[in-house]
Coordinates of C-alpha atoms and ligand atoms in Angstrom, one line a residue:
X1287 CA 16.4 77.1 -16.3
X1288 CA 13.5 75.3 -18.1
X1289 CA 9.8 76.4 -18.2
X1290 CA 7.2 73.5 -18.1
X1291 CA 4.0 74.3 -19.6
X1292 CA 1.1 72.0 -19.5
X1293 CA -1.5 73.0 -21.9
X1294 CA -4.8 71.0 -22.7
X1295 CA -7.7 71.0 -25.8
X1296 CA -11.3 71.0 -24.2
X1297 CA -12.0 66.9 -24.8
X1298 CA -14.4 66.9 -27.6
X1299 CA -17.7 65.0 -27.4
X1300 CA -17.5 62.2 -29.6
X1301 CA -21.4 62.0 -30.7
X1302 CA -19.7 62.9 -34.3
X1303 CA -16.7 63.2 -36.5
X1304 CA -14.4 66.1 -35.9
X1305 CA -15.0 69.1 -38.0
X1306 CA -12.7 72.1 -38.9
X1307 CA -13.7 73.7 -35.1
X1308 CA -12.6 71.5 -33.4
X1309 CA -8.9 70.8 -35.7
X1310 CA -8.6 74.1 -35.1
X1311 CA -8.2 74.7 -31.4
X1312 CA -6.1 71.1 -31.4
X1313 CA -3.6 72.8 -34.3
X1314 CA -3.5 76.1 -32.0
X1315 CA -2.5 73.8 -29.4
X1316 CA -0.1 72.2 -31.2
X1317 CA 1.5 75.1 -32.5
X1318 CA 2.2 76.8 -29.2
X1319 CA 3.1 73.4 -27.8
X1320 CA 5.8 73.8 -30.6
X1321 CA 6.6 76.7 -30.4
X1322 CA 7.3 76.4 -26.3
X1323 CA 9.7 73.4 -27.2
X1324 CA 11.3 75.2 -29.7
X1325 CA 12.0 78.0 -26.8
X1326 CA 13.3 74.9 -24.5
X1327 CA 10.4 74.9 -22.3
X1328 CA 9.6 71.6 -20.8
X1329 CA 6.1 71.0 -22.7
X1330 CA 3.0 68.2 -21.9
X1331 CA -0.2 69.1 -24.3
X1332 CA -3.1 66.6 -23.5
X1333 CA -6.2 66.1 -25.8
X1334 CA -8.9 63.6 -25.6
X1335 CA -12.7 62.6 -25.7
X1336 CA -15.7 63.5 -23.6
X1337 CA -17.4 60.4 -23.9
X1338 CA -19.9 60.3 -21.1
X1339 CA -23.6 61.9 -20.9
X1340 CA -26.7 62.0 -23.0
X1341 CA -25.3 63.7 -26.5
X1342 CA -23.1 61.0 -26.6
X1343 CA -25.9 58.7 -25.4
X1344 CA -28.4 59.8 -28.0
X1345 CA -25.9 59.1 -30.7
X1346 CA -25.0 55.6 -29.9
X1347 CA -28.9 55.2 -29.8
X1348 CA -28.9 56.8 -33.4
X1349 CA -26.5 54.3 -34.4
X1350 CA -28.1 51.2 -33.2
X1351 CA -24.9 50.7 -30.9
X1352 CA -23.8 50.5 -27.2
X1353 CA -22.5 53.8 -26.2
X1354 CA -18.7 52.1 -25.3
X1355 CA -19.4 50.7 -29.0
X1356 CA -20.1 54.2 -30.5
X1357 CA -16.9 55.8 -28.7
X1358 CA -14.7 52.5 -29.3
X1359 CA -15.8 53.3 -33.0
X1360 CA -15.2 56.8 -33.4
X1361 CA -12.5 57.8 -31.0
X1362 CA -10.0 56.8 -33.8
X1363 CA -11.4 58.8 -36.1
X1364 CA -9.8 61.9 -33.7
X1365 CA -6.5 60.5 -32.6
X1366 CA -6.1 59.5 -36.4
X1367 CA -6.8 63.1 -37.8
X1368 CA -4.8 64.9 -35.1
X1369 CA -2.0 62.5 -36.4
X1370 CA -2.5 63.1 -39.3
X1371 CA -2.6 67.1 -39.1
X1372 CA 1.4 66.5 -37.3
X1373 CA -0.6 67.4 -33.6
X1374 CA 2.4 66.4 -31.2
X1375 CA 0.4 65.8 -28.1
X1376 CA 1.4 63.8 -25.0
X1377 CA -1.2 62.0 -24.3
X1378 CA -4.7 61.4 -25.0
X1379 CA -7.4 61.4 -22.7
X1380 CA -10.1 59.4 -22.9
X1381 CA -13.1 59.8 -20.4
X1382 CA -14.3 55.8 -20.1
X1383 CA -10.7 55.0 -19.3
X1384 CA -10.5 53.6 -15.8
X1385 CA -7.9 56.1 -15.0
X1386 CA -10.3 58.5 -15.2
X1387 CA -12.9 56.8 -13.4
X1388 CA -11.1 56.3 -10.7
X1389 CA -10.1 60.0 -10.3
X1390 CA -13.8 60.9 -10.9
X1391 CA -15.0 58.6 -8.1
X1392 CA -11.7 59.5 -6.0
X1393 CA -12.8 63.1 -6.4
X1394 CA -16.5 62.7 -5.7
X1395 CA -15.1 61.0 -2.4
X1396 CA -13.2 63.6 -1.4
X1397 CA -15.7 66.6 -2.4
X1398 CA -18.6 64.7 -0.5
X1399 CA -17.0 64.1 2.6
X1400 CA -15.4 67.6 2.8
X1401 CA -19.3 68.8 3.0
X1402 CA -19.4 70.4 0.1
X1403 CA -22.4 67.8 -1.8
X1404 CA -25.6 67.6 -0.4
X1405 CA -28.7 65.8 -2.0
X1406 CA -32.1 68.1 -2.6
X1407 CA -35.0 68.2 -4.5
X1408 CA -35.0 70.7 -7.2
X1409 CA -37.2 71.8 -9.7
X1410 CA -36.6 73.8 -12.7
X1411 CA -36.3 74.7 -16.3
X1412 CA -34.0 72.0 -18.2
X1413 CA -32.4 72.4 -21.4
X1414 CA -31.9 68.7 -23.0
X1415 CA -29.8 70.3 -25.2
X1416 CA -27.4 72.1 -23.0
X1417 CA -27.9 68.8 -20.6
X1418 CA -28.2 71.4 -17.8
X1419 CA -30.9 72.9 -15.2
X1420 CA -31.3 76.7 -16.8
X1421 CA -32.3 79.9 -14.8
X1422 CA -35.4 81.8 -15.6
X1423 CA -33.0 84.8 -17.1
X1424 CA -31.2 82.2 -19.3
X1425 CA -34.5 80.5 -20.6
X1426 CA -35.9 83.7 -21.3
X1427 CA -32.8 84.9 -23.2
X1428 CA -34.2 82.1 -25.8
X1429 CA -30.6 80.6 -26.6
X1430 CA -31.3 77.6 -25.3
X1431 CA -33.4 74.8 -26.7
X1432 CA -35.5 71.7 -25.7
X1433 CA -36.1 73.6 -22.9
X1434 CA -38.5 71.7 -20.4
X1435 CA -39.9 71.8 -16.7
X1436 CA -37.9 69.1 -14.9
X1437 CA -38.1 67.9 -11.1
X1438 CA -35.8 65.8 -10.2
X1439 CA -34.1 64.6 -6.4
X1440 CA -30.3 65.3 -7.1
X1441 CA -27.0 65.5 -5.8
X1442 CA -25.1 69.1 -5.6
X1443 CA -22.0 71.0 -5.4
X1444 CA -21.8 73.6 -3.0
X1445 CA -20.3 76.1 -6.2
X1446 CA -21.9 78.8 -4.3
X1447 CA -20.1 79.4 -1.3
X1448 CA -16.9 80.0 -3.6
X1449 CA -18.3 83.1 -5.6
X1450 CA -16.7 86.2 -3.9
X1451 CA -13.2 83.5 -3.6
X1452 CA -13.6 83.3 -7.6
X1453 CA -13.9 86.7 -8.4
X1454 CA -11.3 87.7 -6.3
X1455 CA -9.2 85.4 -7.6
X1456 CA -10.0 86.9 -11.2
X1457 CA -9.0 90.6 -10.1
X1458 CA -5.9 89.5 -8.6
X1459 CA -4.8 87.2 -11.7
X1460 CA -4.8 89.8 -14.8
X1461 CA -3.7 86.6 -17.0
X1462 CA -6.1 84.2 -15.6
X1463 CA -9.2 84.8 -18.1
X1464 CA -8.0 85.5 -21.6
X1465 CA -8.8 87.7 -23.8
X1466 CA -9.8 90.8 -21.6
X1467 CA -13.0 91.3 -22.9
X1468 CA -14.4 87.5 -22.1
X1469 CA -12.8 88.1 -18.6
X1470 CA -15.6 90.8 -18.1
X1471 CA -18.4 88.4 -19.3
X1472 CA -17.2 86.3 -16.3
X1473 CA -17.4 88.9 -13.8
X1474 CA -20.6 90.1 -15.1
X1475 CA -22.0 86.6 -14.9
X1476 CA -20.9 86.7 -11.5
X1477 CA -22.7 89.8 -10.3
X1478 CA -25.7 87.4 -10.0
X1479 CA -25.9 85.0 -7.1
X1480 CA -24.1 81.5 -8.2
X1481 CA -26.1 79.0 -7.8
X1482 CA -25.0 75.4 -6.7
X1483 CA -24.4 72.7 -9.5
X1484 CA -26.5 69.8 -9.6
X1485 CA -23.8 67.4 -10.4
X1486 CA -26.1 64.2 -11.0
X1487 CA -28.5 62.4 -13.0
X1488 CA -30.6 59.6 -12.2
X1489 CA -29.9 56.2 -13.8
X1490 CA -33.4 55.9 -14.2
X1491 CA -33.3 59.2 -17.0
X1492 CA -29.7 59.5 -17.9
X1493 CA -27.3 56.2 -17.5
X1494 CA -24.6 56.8 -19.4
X1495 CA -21.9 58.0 -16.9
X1496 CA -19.9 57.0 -14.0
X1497 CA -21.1 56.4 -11.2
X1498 CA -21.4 58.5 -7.5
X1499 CA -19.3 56.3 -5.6
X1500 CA -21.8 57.5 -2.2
X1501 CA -24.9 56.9 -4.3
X1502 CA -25.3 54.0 -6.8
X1503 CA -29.1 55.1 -8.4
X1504 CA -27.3 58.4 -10.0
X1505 CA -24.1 59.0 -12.4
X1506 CA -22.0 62.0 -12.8
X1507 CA -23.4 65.1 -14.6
X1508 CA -21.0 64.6 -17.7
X1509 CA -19.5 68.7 -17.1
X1510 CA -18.1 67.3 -13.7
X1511 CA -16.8 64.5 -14.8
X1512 CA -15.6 66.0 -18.4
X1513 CA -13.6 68.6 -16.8
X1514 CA -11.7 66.6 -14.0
X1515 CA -9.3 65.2 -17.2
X1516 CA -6.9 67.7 -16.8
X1517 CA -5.7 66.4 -13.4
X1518 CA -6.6 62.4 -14.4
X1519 CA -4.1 63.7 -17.4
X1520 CA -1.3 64.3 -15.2
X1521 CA -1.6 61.8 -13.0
X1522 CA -3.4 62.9 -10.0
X1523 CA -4.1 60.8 -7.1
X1524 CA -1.7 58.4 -9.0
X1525 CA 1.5 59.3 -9.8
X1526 CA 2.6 62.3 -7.6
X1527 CA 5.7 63.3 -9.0
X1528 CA 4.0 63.6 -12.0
X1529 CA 1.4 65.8 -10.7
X1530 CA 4.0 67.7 -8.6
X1531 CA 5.7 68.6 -11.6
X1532 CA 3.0 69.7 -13.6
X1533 CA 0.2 70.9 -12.4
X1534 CA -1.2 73.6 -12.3
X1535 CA -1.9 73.5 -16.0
X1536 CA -0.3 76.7 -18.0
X1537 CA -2.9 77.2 -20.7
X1538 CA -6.7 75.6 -20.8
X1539 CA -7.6 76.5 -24.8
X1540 CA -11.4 76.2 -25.6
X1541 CA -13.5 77.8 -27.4
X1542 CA -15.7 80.8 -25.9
X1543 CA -18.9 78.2 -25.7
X1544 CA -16.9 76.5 -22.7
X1545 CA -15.9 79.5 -20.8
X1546 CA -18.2 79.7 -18.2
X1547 CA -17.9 75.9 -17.6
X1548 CA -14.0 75.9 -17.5
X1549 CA -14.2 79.4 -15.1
X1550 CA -17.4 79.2 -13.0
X1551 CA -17.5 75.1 -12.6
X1552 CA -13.9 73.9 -13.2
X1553 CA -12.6 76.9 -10.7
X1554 CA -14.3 76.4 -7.7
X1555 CA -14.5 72.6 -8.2
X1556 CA -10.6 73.1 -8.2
X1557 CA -11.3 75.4 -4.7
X1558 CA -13.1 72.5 -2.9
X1559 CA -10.0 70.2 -3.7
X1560 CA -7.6 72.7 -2.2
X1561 CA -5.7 72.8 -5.4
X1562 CA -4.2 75.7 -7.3
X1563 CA -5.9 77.1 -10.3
X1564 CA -4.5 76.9 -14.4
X1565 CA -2.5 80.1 -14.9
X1566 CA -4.5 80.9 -18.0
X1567 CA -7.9 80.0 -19.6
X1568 CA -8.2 81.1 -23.3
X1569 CA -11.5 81.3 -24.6
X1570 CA -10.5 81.8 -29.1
X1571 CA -13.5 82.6 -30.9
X1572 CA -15.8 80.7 -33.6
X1573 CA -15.0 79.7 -36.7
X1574 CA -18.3 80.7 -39.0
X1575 CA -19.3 79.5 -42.2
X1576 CA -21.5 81.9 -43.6
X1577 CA -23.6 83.9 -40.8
X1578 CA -23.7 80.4 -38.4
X1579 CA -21.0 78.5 -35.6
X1580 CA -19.8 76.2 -37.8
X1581 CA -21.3 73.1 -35.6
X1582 CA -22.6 69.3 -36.2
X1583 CA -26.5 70.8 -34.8
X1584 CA -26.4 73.5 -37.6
X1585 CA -24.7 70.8 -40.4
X1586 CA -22.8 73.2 -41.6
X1587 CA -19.1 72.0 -41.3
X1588 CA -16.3 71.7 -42.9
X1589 CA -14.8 68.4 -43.0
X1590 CA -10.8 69.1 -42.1
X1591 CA -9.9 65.9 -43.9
X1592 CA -11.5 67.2 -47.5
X1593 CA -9.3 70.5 -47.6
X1594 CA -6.1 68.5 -46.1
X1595 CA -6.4 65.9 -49.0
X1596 CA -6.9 68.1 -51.5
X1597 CA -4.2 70.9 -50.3
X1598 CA -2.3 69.3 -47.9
X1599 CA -1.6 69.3 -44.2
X1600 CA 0.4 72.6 -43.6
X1601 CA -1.2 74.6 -45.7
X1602 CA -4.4 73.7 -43.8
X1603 CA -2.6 74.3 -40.8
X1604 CA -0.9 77.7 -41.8
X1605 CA -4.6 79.3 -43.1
X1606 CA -6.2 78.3 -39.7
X1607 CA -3.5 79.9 -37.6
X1608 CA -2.9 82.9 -40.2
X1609 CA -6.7 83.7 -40.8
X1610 CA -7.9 83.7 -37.2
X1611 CA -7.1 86.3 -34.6
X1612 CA -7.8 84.3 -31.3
X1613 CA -10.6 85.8 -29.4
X1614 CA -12.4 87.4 -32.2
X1615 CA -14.8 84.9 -34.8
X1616 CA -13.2 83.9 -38.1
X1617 CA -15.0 83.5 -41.2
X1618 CA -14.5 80.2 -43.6
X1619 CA -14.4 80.5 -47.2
X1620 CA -12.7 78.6 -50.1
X1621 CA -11.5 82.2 -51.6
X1622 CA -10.1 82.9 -48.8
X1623 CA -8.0 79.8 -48.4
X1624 CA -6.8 79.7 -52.1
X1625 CA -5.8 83.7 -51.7
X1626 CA -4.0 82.9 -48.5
X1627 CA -2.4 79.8 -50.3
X1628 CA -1.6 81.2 -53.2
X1629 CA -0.1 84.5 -51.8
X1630 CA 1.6 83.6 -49.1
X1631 CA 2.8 80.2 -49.5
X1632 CA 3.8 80.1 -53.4
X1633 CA 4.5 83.6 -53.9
X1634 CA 6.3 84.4 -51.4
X1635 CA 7.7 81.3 -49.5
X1636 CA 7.7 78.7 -52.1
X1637 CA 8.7 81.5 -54.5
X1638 CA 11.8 82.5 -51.9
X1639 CA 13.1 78.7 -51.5
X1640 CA 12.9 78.2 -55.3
X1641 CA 14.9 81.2 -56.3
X1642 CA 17.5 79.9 -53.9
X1643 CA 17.4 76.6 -54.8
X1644 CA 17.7 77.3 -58.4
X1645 CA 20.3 80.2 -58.7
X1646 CA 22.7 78.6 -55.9
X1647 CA 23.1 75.3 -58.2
X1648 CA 23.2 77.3 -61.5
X1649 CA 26.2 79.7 -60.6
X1650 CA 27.5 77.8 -57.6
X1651 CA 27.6 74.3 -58.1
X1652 CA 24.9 73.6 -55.5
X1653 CA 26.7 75.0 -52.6
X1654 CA 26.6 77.8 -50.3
X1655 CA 28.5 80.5 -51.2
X1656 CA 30.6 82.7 -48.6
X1657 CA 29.2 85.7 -47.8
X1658 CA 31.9 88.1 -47.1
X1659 CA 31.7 91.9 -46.2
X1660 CA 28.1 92.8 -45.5
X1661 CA 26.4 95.9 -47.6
X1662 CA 23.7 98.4 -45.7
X1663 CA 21.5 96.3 -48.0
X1664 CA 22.0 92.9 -47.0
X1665 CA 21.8 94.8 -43.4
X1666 CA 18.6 95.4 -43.3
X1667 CA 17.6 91.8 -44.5
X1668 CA 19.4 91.1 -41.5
X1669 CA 18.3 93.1 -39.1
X1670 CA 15.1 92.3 -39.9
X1671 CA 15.7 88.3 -39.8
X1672 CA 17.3 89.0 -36.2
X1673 CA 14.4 91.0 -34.9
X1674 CA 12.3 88.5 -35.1
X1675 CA 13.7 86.4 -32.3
X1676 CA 12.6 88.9 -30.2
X1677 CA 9.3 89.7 -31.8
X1678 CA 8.1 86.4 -31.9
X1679 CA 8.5 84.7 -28.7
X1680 CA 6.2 87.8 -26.9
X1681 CA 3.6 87.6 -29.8
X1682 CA 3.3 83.6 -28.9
X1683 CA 2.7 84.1 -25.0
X1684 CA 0.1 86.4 -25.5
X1685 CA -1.2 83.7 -28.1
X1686 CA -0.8 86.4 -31.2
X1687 CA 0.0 83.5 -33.4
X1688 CA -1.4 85.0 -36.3
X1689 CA 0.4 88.2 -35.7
X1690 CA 3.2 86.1 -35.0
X1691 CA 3.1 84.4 -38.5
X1692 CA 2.4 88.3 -40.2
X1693 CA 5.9 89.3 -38.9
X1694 CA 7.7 86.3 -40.4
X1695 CA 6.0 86.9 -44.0
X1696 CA 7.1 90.6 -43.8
X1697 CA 10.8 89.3 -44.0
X1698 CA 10.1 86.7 -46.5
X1699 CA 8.3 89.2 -48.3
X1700 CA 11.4 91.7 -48.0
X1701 CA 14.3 89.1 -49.0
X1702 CA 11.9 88.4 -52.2
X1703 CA 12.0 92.7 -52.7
X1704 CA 15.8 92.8 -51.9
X1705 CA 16.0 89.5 -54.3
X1706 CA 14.8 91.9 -57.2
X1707 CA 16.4 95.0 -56.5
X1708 CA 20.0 92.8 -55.8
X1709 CA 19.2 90.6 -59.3
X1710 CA 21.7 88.1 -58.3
X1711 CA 21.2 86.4 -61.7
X1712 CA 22.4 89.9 -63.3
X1713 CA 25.3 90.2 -61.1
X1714 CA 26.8 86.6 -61.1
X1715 CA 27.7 87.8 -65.1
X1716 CA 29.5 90.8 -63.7
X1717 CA 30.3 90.0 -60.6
X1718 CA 30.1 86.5 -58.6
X1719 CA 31.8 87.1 -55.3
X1720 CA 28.7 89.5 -55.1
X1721 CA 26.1 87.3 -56.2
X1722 CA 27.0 84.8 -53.8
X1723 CA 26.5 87.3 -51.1
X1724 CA 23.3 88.2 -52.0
X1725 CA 22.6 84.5 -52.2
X1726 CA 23.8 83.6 -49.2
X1727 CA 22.1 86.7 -47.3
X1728 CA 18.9 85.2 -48.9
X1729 CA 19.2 81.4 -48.0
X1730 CA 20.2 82.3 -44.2
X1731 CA 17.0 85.0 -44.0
X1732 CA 15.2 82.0 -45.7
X1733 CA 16.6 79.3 -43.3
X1734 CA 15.5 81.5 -40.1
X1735 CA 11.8 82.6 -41.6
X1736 CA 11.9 78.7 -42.0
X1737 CA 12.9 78.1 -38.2
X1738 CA 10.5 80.5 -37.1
X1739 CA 7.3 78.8 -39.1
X1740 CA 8.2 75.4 -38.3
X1741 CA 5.8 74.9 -35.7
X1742 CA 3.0 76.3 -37.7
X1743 CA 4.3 73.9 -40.9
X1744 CA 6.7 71.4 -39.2
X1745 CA 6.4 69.1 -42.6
X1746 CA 7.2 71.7 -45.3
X1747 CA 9.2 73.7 -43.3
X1748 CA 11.7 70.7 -42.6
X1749 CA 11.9 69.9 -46.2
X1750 CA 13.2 73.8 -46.7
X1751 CA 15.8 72.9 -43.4
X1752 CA 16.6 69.9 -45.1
X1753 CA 17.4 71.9 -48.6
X1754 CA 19.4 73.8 -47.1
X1755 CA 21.3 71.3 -44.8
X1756 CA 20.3 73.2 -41.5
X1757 CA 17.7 70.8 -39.7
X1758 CA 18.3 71.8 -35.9
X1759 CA 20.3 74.5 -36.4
X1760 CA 19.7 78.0 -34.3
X1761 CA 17.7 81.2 -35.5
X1762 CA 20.6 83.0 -34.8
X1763 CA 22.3 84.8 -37.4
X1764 CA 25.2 82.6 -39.4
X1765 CA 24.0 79.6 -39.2
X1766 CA 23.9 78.9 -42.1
X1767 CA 27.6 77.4 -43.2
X1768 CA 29.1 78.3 -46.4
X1769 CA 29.9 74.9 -48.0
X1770 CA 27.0 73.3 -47.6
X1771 CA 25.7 71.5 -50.3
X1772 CA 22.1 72.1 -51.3
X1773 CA 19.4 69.2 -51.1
X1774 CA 17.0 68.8 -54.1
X1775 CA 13.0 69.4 -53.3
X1776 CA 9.7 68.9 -55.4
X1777 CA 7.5 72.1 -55.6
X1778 CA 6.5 73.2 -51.8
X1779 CA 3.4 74.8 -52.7
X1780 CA 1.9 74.6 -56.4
X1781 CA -0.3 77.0 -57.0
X1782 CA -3.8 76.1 -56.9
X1783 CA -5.4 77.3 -59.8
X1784 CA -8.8 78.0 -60.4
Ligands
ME8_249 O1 -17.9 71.3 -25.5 N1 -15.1 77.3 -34.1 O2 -17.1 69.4 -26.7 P1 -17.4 69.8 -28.2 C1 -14.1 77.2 -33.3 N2 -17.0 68.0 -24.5 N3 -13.9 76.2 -32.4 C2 -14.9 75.3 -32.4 C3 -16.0 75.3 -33.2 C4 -16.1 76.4 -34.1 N4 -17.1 76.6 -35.0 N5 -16.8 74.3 -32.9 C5 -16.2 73.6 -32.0 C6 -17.5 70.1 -25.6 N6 -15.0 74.2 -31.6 C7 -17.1 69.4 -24.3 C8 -15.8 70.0 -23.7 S1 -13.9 70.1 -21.9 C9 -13.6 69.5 -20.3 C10 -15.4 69.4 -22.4 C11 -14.1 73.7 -30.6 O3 -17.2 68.6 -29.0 C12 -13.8 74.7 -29.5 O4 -12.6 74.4 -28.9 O5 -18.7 70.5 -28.3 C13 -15.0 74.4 -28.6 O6 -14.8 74.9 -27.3 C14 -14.9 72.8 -28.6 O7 -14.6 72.5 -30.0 C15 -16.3 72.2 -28.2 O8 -16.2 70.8 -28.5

């Protein structure tokens, strides 16, 4: 029987270019979308673009443009990185589509006439920045900024009334808020009284939105609107098979600056529409450069396209996913991408196919020798290689992808040890029949640490398949086929030298 997951990126606001934050939760994505395929699970991974509300406003205004200008203008700039980076997503999403007006204005519809918006006058502290009405507890915490008195007649979403249903819903749903320890945040936020969501903003202020269908003076608060893309996605309202068959979503990835928005607001805007909630929201942590977030407001990013130019795709891709452990904060640093590069991907992957590639040619004509009887030795490389396709699979569910990828080096890293202690260039003088098993034990523990990385480094990974004349072939052990003649390859990862 085949799994479907559905598994979506937050939609990134595009009042800038992507940085290195946000190519790395749409690479995590992409690798477990891989990775689910791989396992034969029926996979649909959305991304897209939060184009509405004022940040995206105020940069059209900074630009000189129309705010449909300003996204027309940038929005390629993401959907021609993330093809670029190999990102293997369904669809993409973006928010001025009229798809996703129409489900936004459907939805207001529906969530006005169930009784669950009212209109009130509210007045309160505003944070322009956060583009949100802030309590006094979160104004005094200081975090926010451009903080200002506002009062304003609004429209609101009964979020309230669904408290004690969402924090039930959290204890009974172990998986639903990942990692553990931001799961605890959420029920401490929730110890306080919710308060309802003002879900508007007047034309007059704020126009860049879409508009309440019961109330033409006001658009949508840009959260409301932002987060309905993972039903307008898969098809709600419009295609119901589609829906039927997907929803409710698997996996919402974000980062943990969008938790309380994807399991306070998305949550019980879900409850008001009768629908069931995602199985699982992962909140992964920040990627810092120096002591900051990495963000466009501090100016401190790091342009993905720079590294990827100079170094390549996959190796960009393999130092996110190796270097951060999802849920904790990651630190960038050029060192620590040229160590990472340099240890892992020459020395001991590149270093691996290489051997491989050159003895197999020089004593063996290119092709792959038989293996024959097994030793304890060639065992263990075994046993090791096979162990994997247990390890792995369970690692990736609980999103240990970095983990994941540690397991695969370690029997890399032990078919390069057994490689000098068997000296299969030593015994192909004494004894050849021998050296080809060594050789062949090598290339098949090679072909399935390939397999296994492929959806972390589907481009290099294939050329190594492709060496070896196994492109599609199963993890399992043998198959490889003695006979096979070897491809030729350029140098997988060249060192990078200081
Ligand atoms: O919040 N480290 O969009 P956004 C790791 N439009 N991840 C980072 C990061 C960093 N330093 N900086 C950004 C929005 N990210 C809304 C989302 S969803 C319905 C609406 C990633 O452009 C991370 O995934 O500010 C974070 O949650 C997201 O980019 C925020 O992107």
């Amino acid at each position: 029987m085949t799994t479907k997951f559905y598994l979506t990126t937050p939609i990134y606001y595009v009042n800038d270019r992507p940085h290195i934050g946000h190519a790395y939760t749409t690479i995590l994505a992409d690798v477990l979308a891989r990775f689910h395929r791989q396992a034969g699970d029926e996979v649909f991974f959305l991304t897209g673009l939060d184009e509405h509300g004022q940040k995206v406003l105020q940069a059209s205004q900074a630009r000189g443009l129309t705010p449909q200008q300003h996204c027309d203008d940038l929005a390629p700039r993401f959907s021609q990185l993330w093809e670029k980076l190999g990102i293997s997503n369904d669809d993409f999403i973006r928010t001025t589509q009229d798809r996703h007006k129409k489900v936004v204005q459907a939805v207001l519809r529906k969530v006005y006439e169930k009784g669950d918006i009212y209109q009130s006058e509210y007045e309160g502290w505003y944070s322009v920045a956060e583009e949100r009405f802030i309590t006094e507890t979160e104004k005094e915490s200081g975090e926010f900024r451009d903080v200002k008195m506002l009062k304003e007649r609004n429209w609101f979403f009964r979020m309230s009334q669904y408290q004690q249903k969402l924090i039930d819903h959290i204890n009974a749903h172990p998986q639903f808020i990942q990692p553990e320890h931001r799961k605890n945040e959420i029920l401490g936020f929730l110890r306080q009284p919710l308060t309802d969501l003002c879900i508007s903003r007047p034309k007059s202020r704020m126009g860049w939105g879409i508009e309440l269908p019961f109330d033409t003076e006001y658009v949508t608060y840009v959260w409301f609107d932002a987060l309905l893309n993972y039903l307008t996605g898969v098809g709600y309202l419009t295609e119901d098979d589609k829906f039927k068959k997907w929803w409710p979503a698997s996996l919402h990835l974000l980062g943990k600056d969008i938790l309380t928005t994807h399991s306070v607001y998305w949550t019980t805007m879900l409850f008001s529409l009768d629908l069931p909630l995602p199985e699982t929201i992962f909140a992964h942590g920040w990627w810092m450069l120096g002591e900051s977030k990495m963000s466009k407001s501090v100016g401190n990013v790091v342009n993905p396209l720079d590294l990827v130019d100079q170094f390549g795709v996959d190796p960009v891709r393999y130092y996110l996913m190796r270097e951060m452990i999802p849920g904790q904060d990651a630190h960038f640093t050029m060192e620590s991408f040229v160590k990472r590069f340099n240890s892992d991907l020459a020395n001991d992957f590149g270093n691996l196919l290489n051997r491989v590639s050159g003895l197999i040619p020089k004593y063996f004509n290119a092709i792959v020798p038989e293996p024959g009887a097994l030793t304890p030795e060639d065992q263990h490389i075994q046993t090791i290689a096979e162990n994997l396709q247990n390890k792995v699979p369970g690692l990736i569910k609980e999103l240990k992808v970095s983990e994941a990828i540690e397991e695969i080096l370690q029997l890399i890293r032990a078919v390069n040890k057994y490689m000098e202690q068997q000296a299969p260039w030593k015994l192909a003088k004494e004894n050849l029949p021998a050296a080809g098993r060594v050789l062949y034990v090598a290339s098949e523990a090679l072909r399935i640490s390939a397999l296994h990385l492929s959806p972390v480094m589907p481009a290099k990974t294939d050329t190594v398949l492709n060496v070896l004349g196994a492109k599609g072939s199963s993890p399992q052990w043998g198959g490889l086929k003695p006979g096979t003649k070897l491809g030729e390859h350029g140098a997988l990862f060249p060192r990078i030298e200081k």
